PDB file of C-alpha atoms in Angstrom:
ATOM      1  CA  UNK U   1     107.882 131.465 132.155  1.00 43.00           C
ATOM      2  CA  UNK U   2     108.101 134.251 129.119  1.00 59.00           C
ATOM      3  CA  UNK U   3     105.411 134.709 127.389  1.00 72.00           C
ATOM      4  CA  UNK U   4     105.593 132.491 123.529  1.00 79.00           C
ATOM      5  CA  UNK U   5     106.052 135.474 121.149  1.00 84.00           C
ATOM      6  CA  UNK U   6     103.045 136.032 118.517  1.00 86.00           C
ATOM      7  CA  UNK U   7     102.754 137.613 114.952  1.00 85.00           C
ATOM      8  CA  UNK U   8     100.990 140.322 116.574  1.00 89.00           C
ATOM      9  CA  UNK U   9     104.360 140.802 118.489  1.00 90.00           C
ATOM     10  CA  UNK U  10     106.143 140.629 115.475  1.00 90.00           C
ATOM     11  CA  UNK U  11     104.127 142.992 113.487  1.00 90.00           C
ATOM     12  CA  UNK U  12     103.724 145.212 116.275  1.00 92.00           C
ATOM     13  CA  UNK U  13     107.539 145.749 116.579  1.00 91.00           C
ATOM     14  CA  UNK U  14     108.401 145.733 112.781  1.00 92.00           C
ATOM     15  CA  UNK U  15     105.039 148.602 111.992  1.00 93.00           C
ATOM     16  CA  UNK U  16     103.637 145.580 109.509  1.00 92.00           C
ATOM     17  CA  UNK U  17     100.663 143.837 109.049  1.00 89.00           C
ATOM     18  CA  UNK U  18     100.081 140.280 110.590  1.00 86.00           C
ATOM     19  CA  UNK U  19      99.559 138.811 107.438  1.00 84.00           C
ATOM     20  CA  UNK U  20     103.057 140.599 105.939  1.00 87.00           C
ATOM     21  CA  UNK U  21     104.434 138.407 108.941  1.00 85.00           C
ATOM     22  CA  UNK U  22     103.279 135.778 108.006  1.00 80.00           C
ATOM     23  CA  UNK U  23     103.797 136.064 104.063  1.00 81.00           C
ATOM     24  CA  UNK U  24     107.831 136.476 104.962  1.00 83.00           C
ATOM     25  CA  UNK U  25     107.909 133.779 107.448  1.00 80.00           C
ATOM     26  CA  UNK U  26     106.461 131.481 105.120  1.00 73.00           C
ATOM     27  CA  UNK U  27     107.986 132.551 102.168  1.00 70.00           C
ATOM     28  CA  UNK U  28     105.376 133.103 100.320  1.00 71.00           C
ATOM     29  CA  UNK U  29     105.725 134.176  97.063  1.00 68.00           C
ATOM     30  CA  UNK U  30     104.427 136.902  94.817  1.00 68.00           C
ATOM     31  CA  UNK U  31     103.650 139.487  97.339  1.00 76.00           C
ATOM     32  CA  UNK U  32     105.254 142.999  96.976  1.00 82.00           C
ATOM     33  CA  UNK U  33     107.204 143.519  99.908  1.00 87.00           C
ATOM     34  CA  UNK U  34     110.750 144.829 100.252  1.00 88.00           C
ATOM     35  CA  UNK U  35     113.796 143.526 101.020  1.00 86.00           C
ATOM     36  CA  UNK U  36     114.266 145.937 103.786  1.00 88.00           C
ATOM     37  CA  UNK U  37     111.050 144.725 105.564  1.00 90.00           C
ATOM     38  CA  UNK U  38     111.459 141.528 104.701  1.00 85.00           C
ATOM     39  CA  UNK U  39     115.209 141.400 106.702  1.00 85.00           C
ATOM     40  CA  UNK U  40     113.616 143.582 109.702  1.00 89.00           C
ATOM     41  CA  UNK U  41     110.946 141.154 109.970  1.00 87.00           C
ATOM     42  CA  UNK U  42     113.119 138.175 110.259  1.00 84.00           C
ATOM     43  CA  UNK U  43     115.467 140.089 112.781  1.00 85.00           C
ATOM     44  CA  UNK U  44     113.080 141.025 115.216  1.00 88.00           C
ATOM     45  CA  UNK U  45     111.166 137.283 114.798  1.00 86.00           C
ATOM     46  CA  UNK U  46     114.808 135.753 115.838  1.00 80.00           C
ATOM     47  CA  UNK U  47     115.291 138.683 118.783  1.00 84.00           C
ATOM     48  CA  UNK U  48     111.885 137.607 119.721  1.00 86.00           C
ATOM     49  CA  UNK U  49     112.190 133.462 119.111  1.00 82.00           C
ATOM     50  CA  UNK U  50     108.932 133.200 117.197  1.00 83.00           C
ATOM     51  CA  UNK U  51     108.224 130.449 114.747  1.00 73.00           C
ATOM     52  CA  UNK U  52     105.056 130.657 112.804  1.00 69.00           C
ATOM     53  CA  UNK U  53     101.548 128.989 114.489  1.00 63.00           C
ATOM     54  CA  UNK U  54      99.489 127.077 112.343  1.00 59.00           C
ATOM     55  CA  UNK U  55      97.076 129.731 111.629  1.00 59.00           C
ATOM     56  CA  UNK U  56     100.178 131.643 110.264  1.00 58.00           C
ATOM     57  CA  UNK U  57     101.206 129.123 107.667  1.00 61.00           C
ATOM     58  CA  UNK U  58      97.538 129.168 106.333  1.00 60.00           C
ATOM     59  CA  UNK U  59      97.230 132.834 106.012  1.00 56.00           C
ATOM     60  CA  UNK U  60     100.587 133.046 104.008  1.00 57.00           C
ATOM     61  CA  UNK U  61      99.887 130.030 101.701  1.00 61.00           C
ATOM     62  CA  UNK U  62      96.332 129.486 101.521  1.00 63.00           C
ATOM     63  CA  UNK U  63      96.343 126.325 103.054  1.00 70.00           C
ATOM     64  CA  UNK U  64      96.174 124.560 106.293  1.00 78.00           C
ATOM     65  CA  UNK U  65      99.033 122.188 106.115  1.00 86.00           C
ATOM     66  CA  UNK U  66      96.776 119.412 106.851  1.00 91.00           C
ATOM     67  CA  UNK U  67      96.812 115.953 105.243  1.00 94.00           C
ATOM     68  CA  UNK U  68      93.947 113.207 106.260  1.00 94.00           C
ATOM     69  CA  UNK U  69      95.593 109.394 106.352  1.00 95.00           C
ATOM     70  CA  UNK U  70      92.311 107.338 106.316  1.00 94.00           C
ATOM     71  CA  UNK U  71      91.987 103.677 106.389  1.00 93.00           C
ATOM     72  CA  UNK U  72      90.592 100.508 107.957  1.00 88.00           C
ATOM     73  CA  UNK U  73      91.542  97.925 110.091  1.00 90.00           C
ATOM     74  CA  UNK U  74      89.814  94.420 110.196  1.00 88.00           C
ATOM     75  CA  UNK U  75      89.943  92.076 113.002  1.00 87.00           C
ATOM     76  CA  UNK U  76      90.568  88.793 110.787  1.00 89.00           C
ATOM     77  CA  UNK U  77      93.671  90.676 109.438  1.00 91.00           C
ATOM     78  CA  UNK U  78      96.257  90.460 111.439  1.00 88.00           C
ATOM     79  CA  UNK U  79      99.327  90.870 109.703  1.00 90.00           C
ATOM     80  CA  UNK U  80      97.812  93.365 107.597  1.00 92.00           C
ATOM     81  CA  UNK U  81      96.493  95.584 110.221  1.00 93.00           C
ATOM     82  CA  UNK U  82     100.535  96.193 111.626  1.00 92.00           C
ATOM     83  CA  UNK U  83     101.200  97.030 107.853  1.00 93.00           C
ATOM     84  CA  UNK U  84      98.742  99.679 107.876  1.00 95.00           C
ATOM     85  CA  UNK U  85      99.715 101.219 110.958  1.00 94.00           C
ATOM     86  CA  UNK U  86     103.919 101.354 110.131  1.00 94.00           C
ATOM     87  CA  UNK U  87     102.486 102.816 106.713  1.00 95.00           C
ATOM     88  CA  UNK U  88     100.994 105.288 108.696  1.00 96.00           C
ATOM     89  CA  UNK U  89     103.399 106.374 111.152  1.00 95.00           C
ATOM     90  CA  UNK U  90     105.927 106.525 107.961  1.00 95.00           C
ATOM     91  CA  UNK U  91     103.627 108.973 106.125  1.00 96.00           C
ATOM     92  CA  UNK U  92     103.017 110.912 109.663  1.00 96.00           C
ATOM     93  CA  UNK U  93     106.776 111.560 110.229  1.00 95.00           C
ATOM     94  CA  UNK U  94     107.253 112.258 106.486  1.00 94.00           C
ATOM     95  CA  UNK U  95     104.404 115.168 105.910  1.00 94.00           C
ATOM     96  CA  UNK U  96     106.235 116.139 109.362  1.00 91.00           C
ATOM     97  CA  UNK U  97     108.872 116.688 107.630  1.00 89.00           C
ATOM     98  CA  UNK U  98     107.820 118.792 104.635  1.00 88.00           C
ATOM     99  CA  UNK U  99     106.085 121.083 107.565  1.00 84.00           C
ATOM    100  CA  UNK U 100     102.164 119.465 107.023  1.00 91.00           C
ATOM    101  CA  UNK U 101     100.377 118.070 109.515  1.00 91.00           C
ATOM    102  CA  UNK U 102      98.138 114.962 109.399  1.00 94.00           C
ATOM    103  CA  UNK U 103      95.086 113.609 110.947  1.00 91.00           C
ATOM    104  CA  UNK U 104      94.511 110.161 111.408  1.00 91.00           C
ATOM    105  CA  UNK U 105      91.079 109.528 110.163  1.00 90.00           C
ATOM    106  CA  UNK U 106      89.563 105.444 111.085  1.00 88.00           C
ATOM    107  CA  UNK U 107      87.539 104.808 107.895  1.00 87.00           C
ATOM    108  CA  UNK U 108      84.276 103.090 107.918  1.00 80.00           C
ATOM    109  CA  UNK U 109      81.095 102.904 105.400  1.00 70.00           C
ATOM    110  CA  UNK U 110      79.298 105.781 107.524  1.00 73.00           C
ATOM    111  CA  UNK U 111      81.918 108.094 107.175  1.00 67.00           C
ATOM    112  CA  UNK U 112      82.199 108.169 103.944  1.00 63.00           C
ATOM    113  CA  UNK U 113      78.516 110.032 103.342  1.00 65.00           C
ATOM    114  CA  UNK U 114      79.758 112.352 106.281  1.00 73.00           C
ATOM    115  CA  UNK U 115      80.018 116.200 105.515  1.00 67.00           C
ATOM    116  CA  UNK U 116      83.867 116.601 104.197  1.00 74.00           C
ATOM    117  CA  UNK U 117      86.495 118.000 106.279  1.00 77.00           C
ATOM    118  CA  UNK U 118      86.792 121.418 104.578  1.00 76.00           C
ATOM    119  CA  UNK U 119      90.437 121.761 106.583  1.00 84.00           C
ATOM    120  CA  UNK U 120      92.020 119.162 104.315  1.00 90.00           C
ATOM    121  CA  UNK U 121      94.815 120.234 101.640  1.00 91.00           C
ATOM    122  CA  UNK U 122      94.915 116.390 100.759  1.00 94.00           C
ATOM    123  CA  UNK U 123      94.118 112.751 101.344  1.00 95.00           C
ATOM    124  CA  UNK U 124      96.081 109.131 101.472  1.00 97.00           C
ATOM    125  CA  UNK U 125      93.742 106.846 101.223  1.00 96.00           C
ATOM    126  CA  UNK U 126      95.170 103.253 102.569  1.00 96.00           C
ATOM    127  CA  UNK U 127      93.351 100.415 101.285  1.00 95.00           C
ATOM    128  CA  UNK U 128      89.629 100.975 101.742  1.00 93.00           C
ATOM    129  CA  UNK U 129      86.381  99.368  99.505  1.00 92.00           C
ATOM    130  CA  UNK U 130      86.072 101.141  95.604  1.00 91.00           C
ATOM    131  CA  UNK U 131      82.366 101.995  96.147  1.00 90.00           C
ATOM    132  CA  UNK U 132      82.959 103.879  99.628  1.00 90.00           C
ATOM    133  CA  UNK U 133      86.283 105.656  98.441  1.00 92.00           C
ATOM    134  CA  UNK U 134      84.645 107.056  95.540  1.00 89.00           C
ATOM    135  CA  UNK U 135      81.756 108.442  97.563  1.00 88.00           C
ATOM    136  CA  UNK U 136      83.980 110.226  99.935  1.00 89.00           C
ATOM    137  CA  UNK U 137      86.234 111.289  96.987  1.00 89.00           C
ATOM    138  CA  UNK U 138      83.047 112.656  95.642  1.00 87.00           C
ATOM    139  CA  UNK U 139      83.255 115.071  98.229  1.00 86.00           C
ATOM    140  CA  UNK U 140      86.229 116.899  98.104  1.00 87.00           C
ATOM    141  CA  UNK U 141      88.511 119.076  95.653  1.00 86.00           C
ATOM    142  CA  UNK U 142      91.762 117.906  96.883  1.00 90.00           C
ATOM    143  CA  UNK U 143      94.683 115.341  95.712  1.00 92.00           C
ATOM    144  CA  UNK U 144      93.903 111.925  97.139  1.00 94.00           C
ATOM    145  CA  UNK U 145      96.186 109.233  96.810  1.00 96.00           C
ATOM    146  CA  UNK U 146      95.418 105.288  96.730  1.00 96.00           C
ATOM    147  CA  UNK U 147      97.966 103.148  99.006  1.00 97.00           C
ATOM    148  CA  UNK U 148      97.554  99.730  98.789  1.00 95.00           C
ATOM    149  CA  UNK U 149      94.364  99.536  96.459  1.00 94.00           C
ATOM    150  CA  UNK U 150      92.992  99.540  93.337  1.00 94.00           C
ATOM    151  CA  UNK U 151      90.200 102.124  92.249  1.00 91.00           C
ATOM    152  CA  UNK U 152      90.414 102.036  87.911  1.00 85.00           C
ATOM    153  CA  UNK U 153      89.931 105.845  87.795  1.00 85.00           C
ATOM    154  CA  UNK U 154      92.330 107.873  86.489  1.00 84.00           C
ATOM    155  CA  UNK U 155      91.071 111.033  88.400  1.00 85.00           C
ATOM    156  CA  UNK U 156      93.526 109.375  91.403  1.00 90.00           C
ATOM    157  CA  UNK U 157      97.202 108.364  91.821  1.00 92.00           C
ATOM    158  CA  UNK U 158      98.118 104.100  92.392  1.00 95.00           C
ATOM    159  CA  UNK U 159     100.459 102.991  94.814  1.00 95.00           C
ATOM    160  CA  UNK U 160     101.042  99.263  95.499  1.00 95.00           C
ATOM    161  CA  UNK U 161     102.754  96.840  96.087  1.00 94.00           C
ATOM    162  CA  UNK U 162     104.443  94.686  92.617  1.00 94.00           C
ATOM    163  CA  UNK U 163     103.366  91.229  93.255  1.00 92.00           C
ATOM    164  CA  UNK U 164     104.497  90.109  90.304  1.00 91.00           C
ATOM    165  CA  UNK U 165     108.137  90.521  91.312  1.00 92.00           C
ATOM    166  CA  UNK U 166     107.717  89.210  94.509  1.00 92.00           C
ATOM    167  CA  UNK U 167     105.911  86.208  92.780  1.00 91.00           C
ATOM    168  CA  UNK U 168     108.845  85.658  90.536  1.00 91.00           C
ATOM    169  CA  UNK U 169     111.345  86.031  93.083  1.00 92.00           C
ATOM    170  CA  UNK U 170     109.053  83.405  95.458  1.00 92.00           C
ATOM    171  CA  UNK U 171     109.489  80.895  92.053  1.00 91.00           C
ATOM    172  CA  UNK U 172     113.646  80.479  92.455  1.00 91.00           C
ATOM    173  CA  UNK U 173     113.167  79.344  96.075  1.00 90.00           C
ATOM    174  CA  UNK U 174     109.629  77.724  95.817  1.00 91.00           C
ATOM    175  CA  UNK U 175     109.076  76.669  92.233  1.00 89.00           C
ATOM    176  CA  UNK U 176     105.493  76.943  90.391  1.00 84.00           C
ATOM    177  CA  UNK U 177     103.663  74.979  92.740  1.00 85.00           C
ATOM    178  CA  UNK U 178     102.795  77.209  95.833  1.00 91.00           C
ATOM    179  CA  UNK U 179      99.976  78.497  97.441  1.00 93.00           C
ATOM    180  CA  UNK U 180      99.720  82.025  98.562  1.00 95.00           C
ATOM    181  CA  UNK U 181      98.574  82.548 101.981  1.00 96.00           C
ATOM    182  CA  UNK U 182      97.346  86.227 102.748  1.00 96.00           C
ATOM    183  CA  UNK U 183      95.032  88.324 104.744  1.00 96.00           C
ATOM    184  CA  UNK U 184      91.787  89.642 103.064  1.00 94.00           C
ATOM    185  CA  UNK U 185      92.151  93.373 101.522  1.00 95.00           C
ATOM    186  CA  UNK U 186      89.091  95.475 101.895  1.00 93.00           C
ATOM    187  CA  UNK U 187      89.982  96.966  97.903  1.00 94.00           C
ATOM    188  CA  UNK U 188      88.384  93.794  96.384  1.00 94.00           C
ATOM    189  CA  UNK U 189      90.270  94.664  92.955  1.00 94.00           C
ATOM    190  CA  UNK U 190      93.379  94.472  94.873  1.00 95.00           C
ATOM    191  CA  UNK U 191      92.243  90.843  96.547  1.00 94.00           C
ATOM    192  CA  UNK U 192      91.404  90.311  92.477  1.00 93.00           C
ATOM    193  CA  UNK U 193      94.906  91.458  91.641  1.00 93.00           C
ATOM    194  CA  UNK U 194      96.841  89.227  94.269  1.00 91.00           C
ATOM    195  CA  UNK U 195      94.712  86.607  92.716  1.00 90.00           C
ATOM    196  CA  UNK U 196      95.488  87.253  88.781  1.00 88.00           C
ATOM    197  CA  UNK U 197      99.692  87.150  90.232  1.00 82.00           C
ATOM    198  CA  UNK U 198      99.365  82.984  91.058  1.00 83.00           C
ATOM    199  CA  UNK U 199      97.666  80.452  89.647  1.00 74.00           C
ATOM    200  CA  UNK U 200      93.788  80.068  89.771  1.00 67.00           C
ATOM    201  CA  UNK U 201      92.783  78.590  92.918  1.00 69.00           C
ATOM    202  CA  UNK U 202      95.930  78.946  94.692  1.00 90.00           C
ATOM    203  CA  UNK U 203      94.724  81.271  97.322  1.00 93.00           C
ATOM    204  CA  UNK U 204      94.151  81.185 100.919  1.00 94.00           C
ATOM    205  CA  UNK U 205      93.037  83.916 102.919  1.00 95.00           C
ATOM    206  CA  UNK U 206      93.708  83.639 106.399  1.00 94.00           C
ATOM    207  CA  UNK U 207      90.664  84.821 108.079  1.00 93.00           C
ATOM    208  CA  UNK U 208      88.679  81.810 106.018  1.00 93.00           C
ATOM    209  CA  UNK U 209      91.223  79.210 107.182  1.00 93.00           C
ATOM    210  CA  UNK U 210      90.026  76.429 109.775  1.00 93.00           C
ATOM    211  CA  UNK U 211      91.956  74.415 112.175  1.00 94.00           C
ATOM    212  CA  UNK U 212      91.752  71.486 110.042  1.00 94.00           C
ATOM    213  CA  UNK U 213      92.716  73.700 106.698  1.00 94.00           C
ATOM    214  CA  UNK U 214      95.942  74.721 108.115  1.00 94.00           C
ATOM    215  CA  UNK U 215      96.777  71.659 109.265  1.00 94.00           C
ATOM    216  CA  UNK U 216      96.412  69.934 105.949  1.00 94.00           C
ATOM    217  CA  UNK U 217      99.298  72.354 104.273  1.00 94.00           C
ATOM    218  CA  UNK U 218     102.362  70.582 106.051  1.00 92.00           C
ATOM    219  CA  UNK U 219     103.626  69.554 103.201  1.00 90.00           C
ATOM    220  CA  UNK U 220     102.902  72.205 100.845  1.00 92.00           C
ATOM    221  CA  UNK U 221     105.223  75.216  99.856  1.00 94.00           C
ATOM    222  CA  UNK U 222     103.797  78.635 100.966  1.00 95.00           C
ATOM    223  CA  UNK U 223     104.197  82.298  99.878  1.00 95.00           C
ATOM    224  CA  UNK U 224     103.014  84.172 102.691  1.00 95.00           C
ATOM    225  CA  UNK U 225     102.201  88.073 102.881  1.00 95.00           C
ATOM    226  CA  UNK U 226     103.143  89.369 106.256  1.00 93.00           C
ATOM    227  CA  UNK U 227     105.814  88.844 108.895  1.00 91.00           C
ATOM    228  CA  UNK U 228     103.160  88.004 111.128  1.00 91.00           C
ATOM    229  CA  UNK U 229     101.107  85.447 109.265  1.00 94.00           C
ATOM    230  CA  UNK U 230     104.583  83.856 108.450  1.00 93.00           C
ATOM    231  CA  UNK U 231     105.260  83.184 112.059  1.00 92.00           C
ATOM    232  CA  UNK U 232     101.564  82.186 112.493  1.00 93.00           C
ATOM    233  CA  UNK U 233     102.205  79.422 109.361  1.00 94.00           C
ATOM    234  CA  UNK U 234     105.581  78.482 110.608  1.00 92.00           C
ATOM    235  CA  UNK U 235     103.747  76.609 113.285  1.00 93.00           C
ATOM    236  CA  UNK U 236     102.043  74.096 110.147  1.00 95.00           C
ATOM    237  CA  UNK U 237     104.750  74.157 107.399  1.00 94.00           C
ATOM    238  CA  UNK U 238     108.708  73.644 107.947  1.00 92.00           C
ATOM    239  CA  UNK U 239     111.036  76.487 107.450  1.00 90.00           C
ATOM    240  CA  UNK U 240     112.202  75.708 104.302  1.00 91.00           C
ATOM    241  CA  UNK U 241     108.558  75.170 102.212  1.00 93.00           C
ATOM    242  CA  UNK U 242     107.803  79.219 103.189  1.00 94.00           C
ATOM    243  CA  UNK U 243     109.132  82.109 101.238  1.00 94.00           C
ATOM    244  CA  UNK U 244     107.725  85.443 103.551  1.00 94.00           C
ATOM    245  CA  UNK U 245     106.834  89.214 101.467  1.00 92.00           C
ATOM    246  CA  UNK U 246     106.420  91.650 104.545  1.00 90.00           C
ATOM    247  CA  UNK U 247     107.786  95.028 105.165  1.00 88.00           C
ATOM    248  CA  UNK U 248     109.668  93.694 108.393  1.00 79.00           C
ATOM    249  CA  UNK U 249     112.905  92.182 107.450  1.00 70.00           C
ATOM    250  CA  UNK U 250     114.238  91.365 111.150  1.00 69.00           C
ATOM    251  CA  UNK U 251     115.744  88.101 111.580  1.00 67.00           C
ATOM    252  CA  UNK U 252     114.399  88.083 115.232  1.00 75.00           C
ATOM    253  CA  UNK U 253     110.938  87.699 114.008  1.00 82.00           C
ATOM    254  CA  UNK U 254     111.053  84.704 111.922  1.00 85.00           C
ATOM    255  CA  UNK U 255     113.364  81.908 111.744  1.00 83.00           C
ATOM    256  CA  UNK U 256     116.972  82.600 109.899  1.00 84.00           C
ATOM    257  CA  UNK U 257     115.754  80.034 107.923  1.00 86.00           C
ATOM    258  CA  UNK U 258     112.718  81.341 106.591  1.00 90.00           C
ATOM    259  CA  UNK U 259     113.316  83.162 103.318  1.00 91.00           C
ATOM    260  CA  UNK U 260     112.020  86.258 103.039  1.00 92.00           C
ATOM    261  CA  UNK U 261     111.332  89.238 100.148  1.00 92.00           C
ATOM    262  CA  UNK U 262     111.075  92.997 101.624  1.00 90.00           C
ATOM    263  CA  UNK U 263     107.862  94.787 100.383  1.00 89.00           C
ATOM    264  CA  UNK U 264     109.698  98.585 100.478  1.00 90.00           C
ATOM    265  CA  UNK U 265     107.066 100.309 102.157  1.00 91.00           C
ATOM    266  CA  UNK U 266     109.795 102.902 102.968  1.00 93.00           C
ATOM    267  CA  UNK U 267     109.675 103.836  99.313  1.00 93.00           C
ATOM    268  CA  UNK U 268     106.247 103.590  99.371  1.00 94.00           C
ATOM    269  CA  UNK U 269     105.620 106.005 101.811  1.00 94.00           C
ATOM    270  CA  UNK U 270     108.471 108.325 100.298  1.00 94.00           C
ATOM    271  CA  UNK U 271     106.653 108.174  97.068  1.00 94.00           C
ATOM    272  CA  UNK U 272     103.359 109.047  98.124  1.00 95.00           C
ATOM    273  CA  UNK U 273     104.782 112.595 100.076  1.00 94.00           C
ATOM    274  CA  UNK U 274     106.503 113.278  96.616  1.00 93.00           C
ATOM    275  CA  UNK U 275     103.574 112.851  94.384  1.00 93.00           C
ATOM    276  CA  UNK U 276     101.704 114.770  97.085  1.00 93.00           C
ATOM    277  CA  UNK U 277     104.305 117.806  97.275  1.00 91.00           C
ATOM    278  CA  UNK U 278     104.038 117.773  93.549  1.00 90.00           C
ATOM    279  CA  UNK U 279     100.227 117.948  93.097  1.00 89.00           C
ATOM    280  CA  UNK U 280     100.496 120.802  95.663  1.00 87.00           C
ATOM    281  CA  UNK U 281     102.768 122.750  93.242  1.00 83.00           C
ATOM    282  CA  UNK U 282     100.597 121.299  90.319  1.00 81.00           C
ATOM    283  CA  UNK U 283     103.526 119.432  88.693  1.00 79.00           C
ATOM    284  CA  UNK U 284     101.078 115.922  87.576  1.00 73.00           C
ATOM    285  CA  UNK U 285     102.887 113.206  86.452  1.00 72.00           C
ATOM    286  CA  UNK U 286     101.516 111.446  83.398  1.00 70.00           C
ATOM    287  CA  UNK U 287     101.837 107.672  85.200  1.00 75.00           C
ATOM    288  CA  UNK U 288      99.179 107.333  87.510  1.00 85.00           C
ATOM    289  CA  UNK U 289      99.832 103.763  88.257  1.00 87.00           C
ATOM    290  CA  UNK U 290     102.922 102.769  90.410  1.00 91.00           C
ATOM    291  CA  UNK U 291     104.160  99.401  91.592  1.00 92.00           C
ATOM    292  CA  UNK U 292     106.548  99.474  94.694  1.00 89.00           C
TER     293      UNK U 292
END
């Protein structure tokens, strides 16, 4: 097999630098170098079927092209858990997109008083406690962005779901007299803001529910987060006392029966890599605080 062409092999046939390779590949702006050289350059890169390497896009823009996704899965959380990892997979394929990279990063309370990974341009930060987020925001320069959670610092960009549409959409088909069913958050200000959307003391997290709890709800009317925990509750409450919220929105999952509200994590997802492309070009939006 032929040997993958280089910048070396690039410069080396257009009598440039490595890094002016690199600064036309990449457009990069600002840099004094002709239009002549600039054409050559990108003739002899398509004679010689290069496409920039990592290391190239750094040198040309500064950066590494690298965005951590970093967030936590519990084991009483179910539903929540698949949530996280389509949100990831959706911001993975998006940063893809705009030519950055990601690494998945597992979050836990240890990591968070690690040394920083220098390599990172930015941060999505998907539902993890206040405390430990800000001591690992503490320790880096970059944009983070909150997915899913609730931090009160203005320093950091919001983006969650709007409950209180949901809730008033769960109202025409349910009336005022449900109880929300969910999985536990690990942002307790979000858990606090699920709470403030329904009436005091009508919430059940799942991972606190007994045998004998469930049971007991057969003839109450449910809003349930999660496409999952829906068909869990379907086994305790009829079809038609259950309004669903979940990012899935396939009839195959849950009963035709079985209303159900989309939670647009597509737009979610879309609007973090926006607010993230923007903070790159430092364009800052005013509203730090957006409900999906």
């Amino acid at each position: 097999m032929d040997k993958k062409a280089t910048a070396k092999d690039v410069a080396r046939e257009a009598g440039v630098s490595v890094a002016t390779v690199s600064y036309v590949m990449n457009n990069k702006k600002g840099q004094k170098i002709s239009e002549a050289t600039r054409k050559k350059i990108l003739q002899i890169a398509n004679l010689l079927h290069y496409t920039p390497s990592h290391e190239a896009i750094s040198l040309a823009t500064g950066k590494n092209n690298l965005i951590g996704i970093m967030y936590h899965l519990r084991e009483d959380s179910p539903s929540r858990n698949l949530e996280i990892m389509h949100t990831v997979n959706l911001l993975v394929e998006r940063f893809c997109r705009m030519k950055y990279n990601s690494i998945i990063i597992p979050f836990d309370k240890e990591s968070a008083l690690k040394a920083p990974n220098r390599m990172l341009d930015g941060i999505v930060a998907i539902d993890i406690p206040e405390k430990d987020f800000k001591e690992m925001a503490g320790n880096y320069f970059v944009p983070i962005i909150c997915v899913d959670m609730i931090v009160n610092d203005f320093l950091f960009y919001q983006i969650y779901t709007d409950v209180n549409r949901i809730k008033k959409e769960a109202e025409k088909a349910l009336g005022k007299g449900y109880l929300l069913v969910t999985d536990r958050y690990d942002n307790d200000s979000y858990n606090k803001y699920l709470e403030s959307c329904v009436s005091s003391g009508k919430v059940l997290y799942f991972s606190e529910c007994t045998e004998e709890t469930l049971s007991s709800l057969a003839s109450r009317k449910l809003l349930v987060n999660g496409s999952y925990l829906g068909l869990i509750m379907s086994r305790y409450v009829k079809p038609e006392n259950m309004v669903v919220f979940s990012y899935q929105s396939d009839p195959h999952i849950l009963s035709s029966s079985i209303k159900q509200i989309h939670n647009d994590i597509d737009k979610k997802s879309n609007l973090v890599m926006n607010i993230m492309m923007n903070a790159f070009e430092q364009k800052f939006d005013i509203t730090h605080d957006f409900k999906i």
